mmCIF file with all atom_site columns, C-alpha atoms in Angstrom:
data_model
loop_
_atom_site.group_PDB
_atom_site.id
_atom_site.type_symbol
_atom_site.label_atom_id
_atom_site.label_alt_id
_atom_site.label_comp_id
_atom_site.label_asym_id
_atom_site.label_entity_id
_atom_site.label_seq_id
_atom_site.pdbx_PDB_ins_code
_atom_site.Cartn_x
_atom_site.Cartn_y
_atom_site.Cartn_z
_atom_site.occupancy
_atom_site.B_iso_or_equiv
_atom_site.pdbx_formal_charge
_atom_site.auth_seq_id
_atom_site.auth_comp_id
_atom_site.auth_asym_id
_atom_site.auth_atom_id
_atom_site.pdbx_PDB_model_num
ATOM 1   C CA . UNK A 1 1   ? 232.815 142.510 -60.293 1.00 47.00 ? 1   UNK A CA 1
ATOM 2   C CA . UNK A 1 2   ? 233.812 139.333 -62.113 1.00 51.00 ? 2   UNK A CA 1
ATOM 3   C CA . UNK A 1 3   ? 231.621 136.849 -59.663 1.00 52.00 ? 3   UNK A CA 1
ATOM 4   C CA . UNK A 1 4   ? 228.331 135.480 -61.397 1.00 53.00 ? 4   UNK A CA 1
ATOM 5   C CA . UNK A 1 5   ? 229.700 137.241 -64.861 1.00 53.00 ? 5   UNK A CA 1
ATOM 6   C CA . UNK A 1 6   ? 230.796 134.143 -67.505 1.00 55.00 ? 6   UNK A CA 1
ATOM 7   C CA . UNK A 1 7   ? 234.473 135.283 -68.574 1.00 56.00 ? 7   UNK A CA 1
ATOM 8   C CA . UNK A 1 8   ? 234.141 135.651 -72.509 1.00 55.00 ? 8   UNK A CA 1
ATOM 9   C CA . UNK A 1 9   ? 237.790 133.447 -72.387 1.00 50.00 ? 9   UNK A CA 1
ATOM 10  C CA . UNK A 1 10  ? 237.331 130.195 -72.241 1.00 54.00 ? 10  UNK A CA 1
ATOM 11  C CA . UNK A 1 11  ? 239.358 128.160 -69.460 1.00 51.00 ? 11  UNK A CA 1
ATOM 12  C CA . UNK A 1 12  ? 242.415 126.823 -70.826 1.00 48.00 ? 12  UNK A CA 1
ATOM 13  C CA . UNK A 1 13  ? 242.500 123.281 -72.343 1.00 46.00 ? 13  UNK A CA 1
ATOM 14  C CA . UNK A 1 14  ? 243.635 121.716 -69.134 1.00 43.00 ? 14  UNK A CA 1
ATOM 15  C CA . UNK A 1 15  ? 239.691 122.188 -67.827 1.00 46.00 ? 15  UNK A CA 1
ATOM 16  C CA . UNK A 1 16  ? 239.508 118.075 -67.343 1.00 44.00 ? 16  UNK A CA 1
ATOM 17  C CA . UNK A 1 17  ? 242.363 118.593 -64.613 1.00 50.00 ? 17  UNK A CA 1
ATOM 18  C CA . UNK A 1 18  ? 241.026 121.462 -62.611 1.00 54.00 ? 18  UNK A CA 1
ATOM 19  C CA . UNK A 1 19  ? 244.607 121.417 -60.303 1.00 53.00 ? 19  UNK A CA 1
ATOM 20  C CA . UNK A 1 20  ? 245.915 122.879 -63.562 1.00 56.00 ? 20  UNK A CA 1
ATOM 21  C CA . UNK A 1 21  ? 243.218 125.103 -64.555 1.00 63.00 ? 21  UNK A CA 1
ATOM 22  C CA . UNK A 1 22  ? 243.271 126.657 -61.847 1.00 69.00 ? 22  UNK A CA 1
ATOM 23  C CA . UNK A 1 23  ? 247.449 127.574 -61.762 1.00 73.00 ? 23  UNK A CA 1
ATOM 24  C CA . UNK A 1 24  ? 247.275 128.832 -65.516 1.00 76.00 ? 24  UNK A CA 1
ATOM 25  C CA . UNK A 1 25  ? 243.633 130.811 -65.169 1.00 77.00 ? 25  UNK A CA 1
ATOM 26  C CA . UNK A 1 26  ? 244.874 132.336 -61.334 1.00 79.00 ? 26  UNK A CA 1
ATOM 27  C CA . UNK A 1 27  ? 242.340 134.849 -62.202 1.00 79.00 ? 27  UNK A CA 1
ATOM 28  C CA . UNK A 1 28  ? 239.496 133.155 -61.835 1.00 82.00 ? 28  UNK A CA 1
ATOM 29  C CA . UNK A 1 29  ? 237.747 130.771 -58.987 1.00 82.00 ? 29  UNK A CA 1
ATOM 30  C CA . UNK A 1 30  ? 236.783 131.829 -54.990 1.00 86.00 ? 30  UNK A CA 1
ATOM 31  C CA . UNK A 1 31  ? 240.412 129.931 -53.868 1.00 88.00 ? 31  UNK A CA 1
ATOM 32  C CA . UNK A 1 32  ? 242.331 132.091 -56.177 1.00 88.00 ? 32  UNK A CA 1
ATOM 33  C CA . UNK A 1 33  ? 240.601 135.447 -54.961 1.00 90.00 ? 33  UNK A CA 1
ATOM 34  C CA . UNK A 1 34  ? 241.448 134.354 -51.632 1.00 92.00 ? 34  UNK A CA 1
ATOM 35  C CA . UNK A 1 35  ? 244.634 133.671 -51.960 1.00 91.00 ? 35  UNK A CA 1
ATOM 36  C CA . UNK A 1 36  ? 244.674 136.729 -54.175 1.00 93.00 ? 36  UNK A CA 1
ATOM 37  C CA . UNK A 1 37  ? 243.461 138.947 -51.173 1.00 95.00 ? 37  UNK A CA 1
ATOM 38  C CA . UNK A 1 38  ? 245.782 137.614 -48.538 1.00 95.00 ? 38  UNK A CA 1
ATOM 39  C CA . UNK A 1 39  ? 248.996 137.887 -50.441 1.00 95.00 ? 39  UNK A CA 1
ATOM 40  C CA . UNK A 1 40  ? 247.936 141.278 -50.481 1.00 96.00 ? 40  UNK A CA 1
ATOM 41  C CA . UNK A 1 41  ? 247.317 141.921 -47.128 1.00 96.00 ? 41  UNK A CA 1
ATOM 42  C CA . UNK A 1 42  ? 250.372 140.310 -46.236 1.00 96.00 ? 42  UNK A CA 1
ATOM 43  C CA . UNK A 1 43  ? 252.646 142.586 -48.770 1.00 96.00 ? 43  UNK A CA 1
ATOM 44  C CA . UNK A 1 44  ? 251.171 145.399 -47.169 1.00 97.00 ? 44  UNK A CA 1
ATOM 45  C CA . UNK A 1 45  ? 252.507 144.394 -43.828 1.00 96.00 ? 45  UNK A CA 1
ATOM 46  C CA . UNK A 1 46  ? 255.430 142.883 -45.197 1.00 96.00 ? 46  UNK A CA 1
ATOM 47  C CA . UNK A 1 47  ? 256.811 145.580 -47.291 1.00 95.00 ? 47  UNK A CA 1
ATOM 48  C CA . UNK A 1 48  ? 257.075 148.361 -44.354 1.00 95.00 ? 48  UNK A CA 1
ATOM 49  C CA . UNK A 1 49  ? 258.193 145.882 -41.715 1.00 95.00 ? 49  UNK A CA 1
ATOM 50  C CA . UNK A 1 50  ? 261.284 144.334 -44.057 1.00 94.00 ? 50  UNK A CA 1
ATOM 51  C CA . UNK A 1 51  ? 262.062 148.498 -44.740 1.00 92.00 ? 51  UNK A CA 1
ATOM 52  C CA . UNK A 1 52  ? 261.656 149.641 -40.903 1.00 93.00 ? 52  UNK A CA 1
ATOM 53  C CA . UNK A 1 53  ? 264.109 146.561 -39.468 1.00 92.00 ? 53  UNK A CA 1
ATOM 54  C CA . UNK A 1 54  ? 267.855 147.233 -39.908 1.00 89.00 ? 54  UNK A CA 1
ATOM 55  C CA . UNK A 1 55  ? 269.880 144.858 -42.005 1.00 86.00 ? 55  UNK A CA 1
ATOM 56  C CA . UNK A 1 56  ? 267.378 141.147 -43.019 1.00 88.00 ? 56  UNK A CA 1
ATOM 57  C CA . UNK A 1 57  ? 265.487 138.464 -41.551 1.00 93.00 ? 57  UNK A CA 1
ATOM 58  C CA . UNK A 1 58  ? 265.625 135.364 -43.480 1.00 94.00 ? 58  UNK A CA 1
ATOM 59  C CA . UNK A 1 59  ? 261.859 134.279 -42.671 1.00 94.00 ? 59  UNK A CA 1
ATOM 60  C CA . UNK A 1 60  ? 260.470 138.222 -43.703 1.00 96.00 ? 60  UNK A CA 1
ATOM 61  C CA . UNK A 1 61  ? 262.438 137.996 -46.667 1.00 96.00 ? 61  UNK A CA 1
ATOM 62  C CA . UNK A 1 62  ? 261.027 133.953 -47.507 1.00 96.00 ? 62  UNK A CA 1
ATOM 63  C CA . UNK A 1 63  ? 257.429 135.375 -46.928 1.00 97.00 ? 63  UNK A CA 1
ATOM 64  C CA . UNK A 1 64  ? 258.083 138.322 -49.194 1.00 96.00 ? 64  UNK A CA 1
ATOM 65  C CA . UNK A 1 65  ? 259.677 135.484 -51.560 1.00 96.00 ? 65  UNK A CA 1
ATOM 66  C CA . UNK A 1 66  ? 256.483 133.580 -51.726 1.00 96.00 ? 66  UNK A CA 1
ATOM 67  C CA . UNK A 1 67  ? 253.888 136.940 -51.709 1.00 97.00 ? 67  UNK A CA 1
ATOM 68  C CA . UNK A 1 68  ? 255.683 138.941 -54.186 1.00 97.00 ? 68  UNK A CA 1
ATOM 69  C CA . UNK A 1 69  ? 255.178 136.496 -56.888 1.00 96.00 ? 69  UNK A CA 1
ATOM 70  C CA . UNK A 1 70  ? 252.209 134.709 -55.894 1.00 95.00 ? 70  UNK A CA 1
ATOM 71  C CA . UNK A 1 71  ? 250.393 138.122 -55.977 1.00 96.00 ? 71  UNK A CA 1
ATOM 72  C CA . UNK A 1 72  ? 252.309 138.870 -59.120 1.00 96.00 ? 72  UNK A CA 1
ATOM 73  C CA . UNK A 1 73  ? 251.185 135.804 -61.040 1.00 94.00 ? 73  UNK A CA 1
ATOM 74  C CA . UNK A 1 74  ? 247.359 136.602 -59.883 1.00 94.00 ? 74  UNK A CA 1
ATOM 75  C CA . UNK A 1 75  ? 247.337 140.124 -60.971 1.00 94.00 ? 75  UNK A CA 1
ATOM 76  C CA . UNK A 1 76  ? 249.153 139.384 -64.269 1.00 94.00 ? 76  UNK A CA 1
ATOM 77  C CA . UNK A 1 77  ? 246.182 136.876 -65.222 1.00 93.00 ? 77  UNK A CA 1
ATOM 78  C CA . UNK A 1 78  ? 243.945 139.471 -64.965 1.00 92.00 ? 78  UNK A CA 1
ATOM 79  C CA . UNK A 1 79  ? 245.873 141.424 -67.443 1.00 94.00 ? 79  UNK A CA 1
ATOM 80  C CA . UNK A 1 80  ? 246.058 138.129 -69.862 1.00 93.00 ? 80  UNK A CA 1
ATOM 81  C CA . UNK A 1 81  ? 242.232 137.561 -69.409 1.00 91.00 ? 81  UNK A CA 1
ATOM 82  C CA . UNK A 1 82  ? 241.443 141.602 -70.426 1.00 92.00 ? 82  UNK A CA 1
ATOM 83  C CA . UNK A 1 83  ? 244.087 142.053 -72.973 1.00 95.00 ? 83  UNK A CA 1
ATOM 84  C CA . UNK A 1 84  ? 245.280 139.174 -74.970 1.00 93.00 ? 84  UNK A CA 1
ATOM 85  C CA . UNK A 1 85  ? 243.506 137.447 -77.393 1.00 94.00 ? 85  UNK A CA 1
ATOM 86  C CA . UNK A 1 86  ? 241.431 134.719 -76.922 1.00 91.00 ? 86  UNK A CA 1
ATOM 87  C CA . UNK A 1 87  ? 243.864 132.336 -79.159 1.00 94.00 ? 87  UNK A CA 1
ATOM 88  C CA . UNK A 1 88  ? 246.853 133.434 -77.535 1.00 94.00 ? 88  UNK A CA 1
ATOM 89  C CA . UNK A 1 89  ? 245.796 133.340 -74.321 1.00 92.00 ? 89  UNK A CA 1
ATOM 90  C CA . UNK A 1 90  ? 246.975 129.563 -72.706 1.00 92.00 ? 90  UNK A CA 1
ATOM 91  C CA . UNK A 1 91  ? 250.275 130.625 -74.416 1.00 94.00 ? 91  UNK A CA 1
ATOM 92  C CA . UNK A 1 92  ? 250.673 133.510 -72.356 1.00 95.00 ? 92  UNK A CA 1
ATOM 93  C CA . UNK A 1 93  ? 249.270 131.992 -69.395 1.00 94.00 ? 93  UNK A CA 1
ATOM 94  C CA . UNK A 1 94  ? 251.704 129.381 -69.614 1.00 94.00 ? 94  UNK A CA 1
ATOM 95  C CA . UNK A 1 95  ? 254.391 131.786 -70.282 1.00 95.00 ? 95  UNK A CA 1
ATOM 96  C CA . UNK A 1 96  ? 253.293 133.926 -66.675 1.00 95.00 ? 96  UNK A CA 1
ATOM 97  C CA . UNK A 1 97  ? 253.697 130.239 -65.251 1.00 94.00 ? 97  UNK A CA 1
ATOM 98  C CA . UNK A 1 98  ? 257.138 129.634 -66.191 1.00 96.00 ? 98  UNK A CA 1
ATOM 99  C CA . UNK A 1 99  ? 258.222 133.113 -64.985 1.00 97.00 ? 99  UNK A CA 1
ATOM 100 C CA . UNK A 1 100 ? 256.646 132.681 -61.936 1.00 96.00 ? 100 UNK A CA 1
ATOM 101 C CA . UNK A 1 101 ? 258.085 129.629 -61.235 1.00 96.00 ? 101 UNK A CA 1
ATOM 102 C CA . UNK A 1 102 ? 261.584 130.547 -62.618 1.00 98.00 ? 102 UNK A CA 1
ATOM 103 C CA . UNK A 1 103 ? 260.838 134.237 -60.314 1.00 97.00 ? 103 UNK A CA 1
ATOM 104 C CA . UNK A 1 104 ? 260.215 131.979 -56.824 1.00 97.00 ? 104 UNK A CA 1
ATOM 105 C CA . UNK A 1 105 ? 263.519 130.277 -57.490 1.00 98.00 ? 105 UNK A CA 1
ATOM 106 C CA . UNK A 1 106 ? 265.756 132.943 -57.886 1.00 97.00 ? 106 UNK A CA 1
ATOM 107 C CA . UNK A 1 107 ? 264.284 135.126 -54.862 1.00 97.00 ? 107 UNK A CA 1
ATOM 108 C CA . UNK A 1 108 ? 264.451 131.370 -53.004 1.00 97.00 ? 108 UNK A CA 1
ATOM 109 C CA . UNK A 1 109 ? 268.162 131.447 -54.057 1.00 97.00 ? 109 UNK A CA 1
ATOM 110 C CA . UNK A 1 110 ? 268.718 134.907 -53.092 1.00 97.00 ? 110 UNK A CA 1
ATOM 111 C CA . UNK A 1 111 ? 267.311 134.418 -49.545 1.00 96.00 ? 111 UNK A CA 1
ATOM 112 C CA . UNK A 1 112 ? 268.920 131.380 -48.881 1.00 96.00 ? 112 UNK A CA 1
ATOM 113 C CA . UNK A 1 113 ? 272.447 131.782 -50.990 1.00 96.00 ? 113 UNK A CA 1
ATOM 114 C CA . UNK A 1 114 ? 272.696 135.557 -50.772 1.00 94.00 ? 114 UNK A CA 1
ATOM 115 C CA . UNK A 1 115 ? 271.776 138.284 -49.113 1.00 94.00 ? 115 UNK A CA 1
ATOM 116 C CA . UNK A 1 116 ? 268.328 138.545 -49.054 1.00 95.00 ? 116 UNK A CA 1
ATOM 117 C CA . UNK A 1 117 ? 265.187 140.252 -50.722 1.00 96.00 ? 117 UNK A CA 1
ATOM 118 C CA . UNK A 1 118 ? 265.311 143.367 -47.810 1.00 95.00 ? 118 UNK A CA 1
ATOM 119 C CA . UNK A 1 119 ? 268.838 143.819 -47.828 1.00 95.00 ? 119 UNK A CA 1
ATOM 120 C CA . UNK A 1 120 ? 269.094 143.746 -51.633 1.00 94.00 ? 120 UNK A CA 1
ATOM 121 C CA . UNK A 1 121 ? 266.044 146.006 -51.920 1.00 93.00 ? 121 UNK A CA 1
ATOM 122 C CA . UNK A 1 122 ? 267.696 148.393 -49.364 1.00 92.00 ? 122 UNK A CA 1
ATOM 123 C CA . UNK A 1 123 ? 271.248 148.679 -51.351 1.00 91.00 ? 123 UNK A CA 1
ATOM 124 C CA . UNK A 1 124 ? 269.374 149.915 -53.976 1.00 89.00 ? 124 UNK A CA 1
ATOM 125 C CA . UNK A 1 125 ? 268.804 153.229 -52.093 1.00 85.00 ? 125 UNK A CA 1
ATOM 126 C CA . UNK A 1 126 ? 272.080 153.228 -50.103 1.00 84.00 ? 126 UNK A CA 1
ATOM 127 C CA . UNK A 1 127 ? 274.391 155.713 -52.009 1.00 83.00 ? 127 UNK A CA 1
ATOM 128 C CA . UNK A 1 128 ? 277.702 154.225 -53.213 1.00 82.00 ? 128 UNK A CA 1
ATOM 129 C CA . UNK A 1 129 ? 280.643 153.753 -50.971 1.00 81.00 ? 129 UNK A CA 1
ATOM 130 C CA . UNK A 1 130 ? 283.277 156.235 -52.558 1.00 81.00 ? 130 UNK A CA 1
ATOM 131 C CA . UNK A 1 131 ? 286.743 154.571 -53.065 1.00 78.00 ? 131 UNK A CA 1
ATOM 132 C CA . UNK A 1 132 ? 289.550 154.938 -51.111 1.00 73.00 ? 132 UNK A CA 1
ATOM 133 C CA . UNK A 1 133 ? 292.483 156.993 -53.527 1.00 64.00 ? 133 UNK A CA 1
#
């Protein structure tokens, strides 16, 4: 358990602005585990649902465009905090930032400009149409 244990990785340099702090180290703090924990619930309800219902609905898919990378970004910290070094750490926290961010756009885009996160998901398992000779 990583409550009441001092992480051996120190907080990143934004620590004086704890709004920040807490977006690049998602991996640590009682809001973050929270949030963390819900996402998670909600994928698991999410998922199925968006599967079981023919065709899309645009506000399952913007929830699973929001949980999918919210959850993503958590869990990925977790891998920074046990695996990279302690130098190169804010880097790659930073980095998970900008691909979460850049990751919430384009599924925002695809929901609202294309098809959708379920119907997308579901072509990939639909066998190809054959073409007509």
């Amino acid at each position: 358990s990583r409550r009441g244990r001092r992480s051996r990785y120190p907080l990143p340099e934004s620590r004086s602005k704890p709004e920040m702090a807490g977006i690049l180290a998602a991996d640590r703090g009682a809001m973050m585990m929270k949030i963390y924990h819900a996402s998670g619930i909600a994928l698991a309800g999410l998922v199925p649902t968006a599967m079981a219902i023919p065709g899309g609905l645009l506000p399952l898919d913007l929830a699973l465009g929001v949980a999918l990378p919210v959850h993503s970004h958590i869990a990925l910290n977790f891998v920074v905090s046990d695996y990279v070094p302690t130098k190169a750490a804010p880097a790659a926290r930073a980095g998970l930032l900008g691909l979460t961010c850049l990751t919430l756009a384009g599924l925002f885009t695809l929901n609202t400009k294309g098809e959708g996160i379920t119907r997308t998901a579901k072509r990939l398992w639909k066998a190809p149409e054959k073409e007509k000779a």
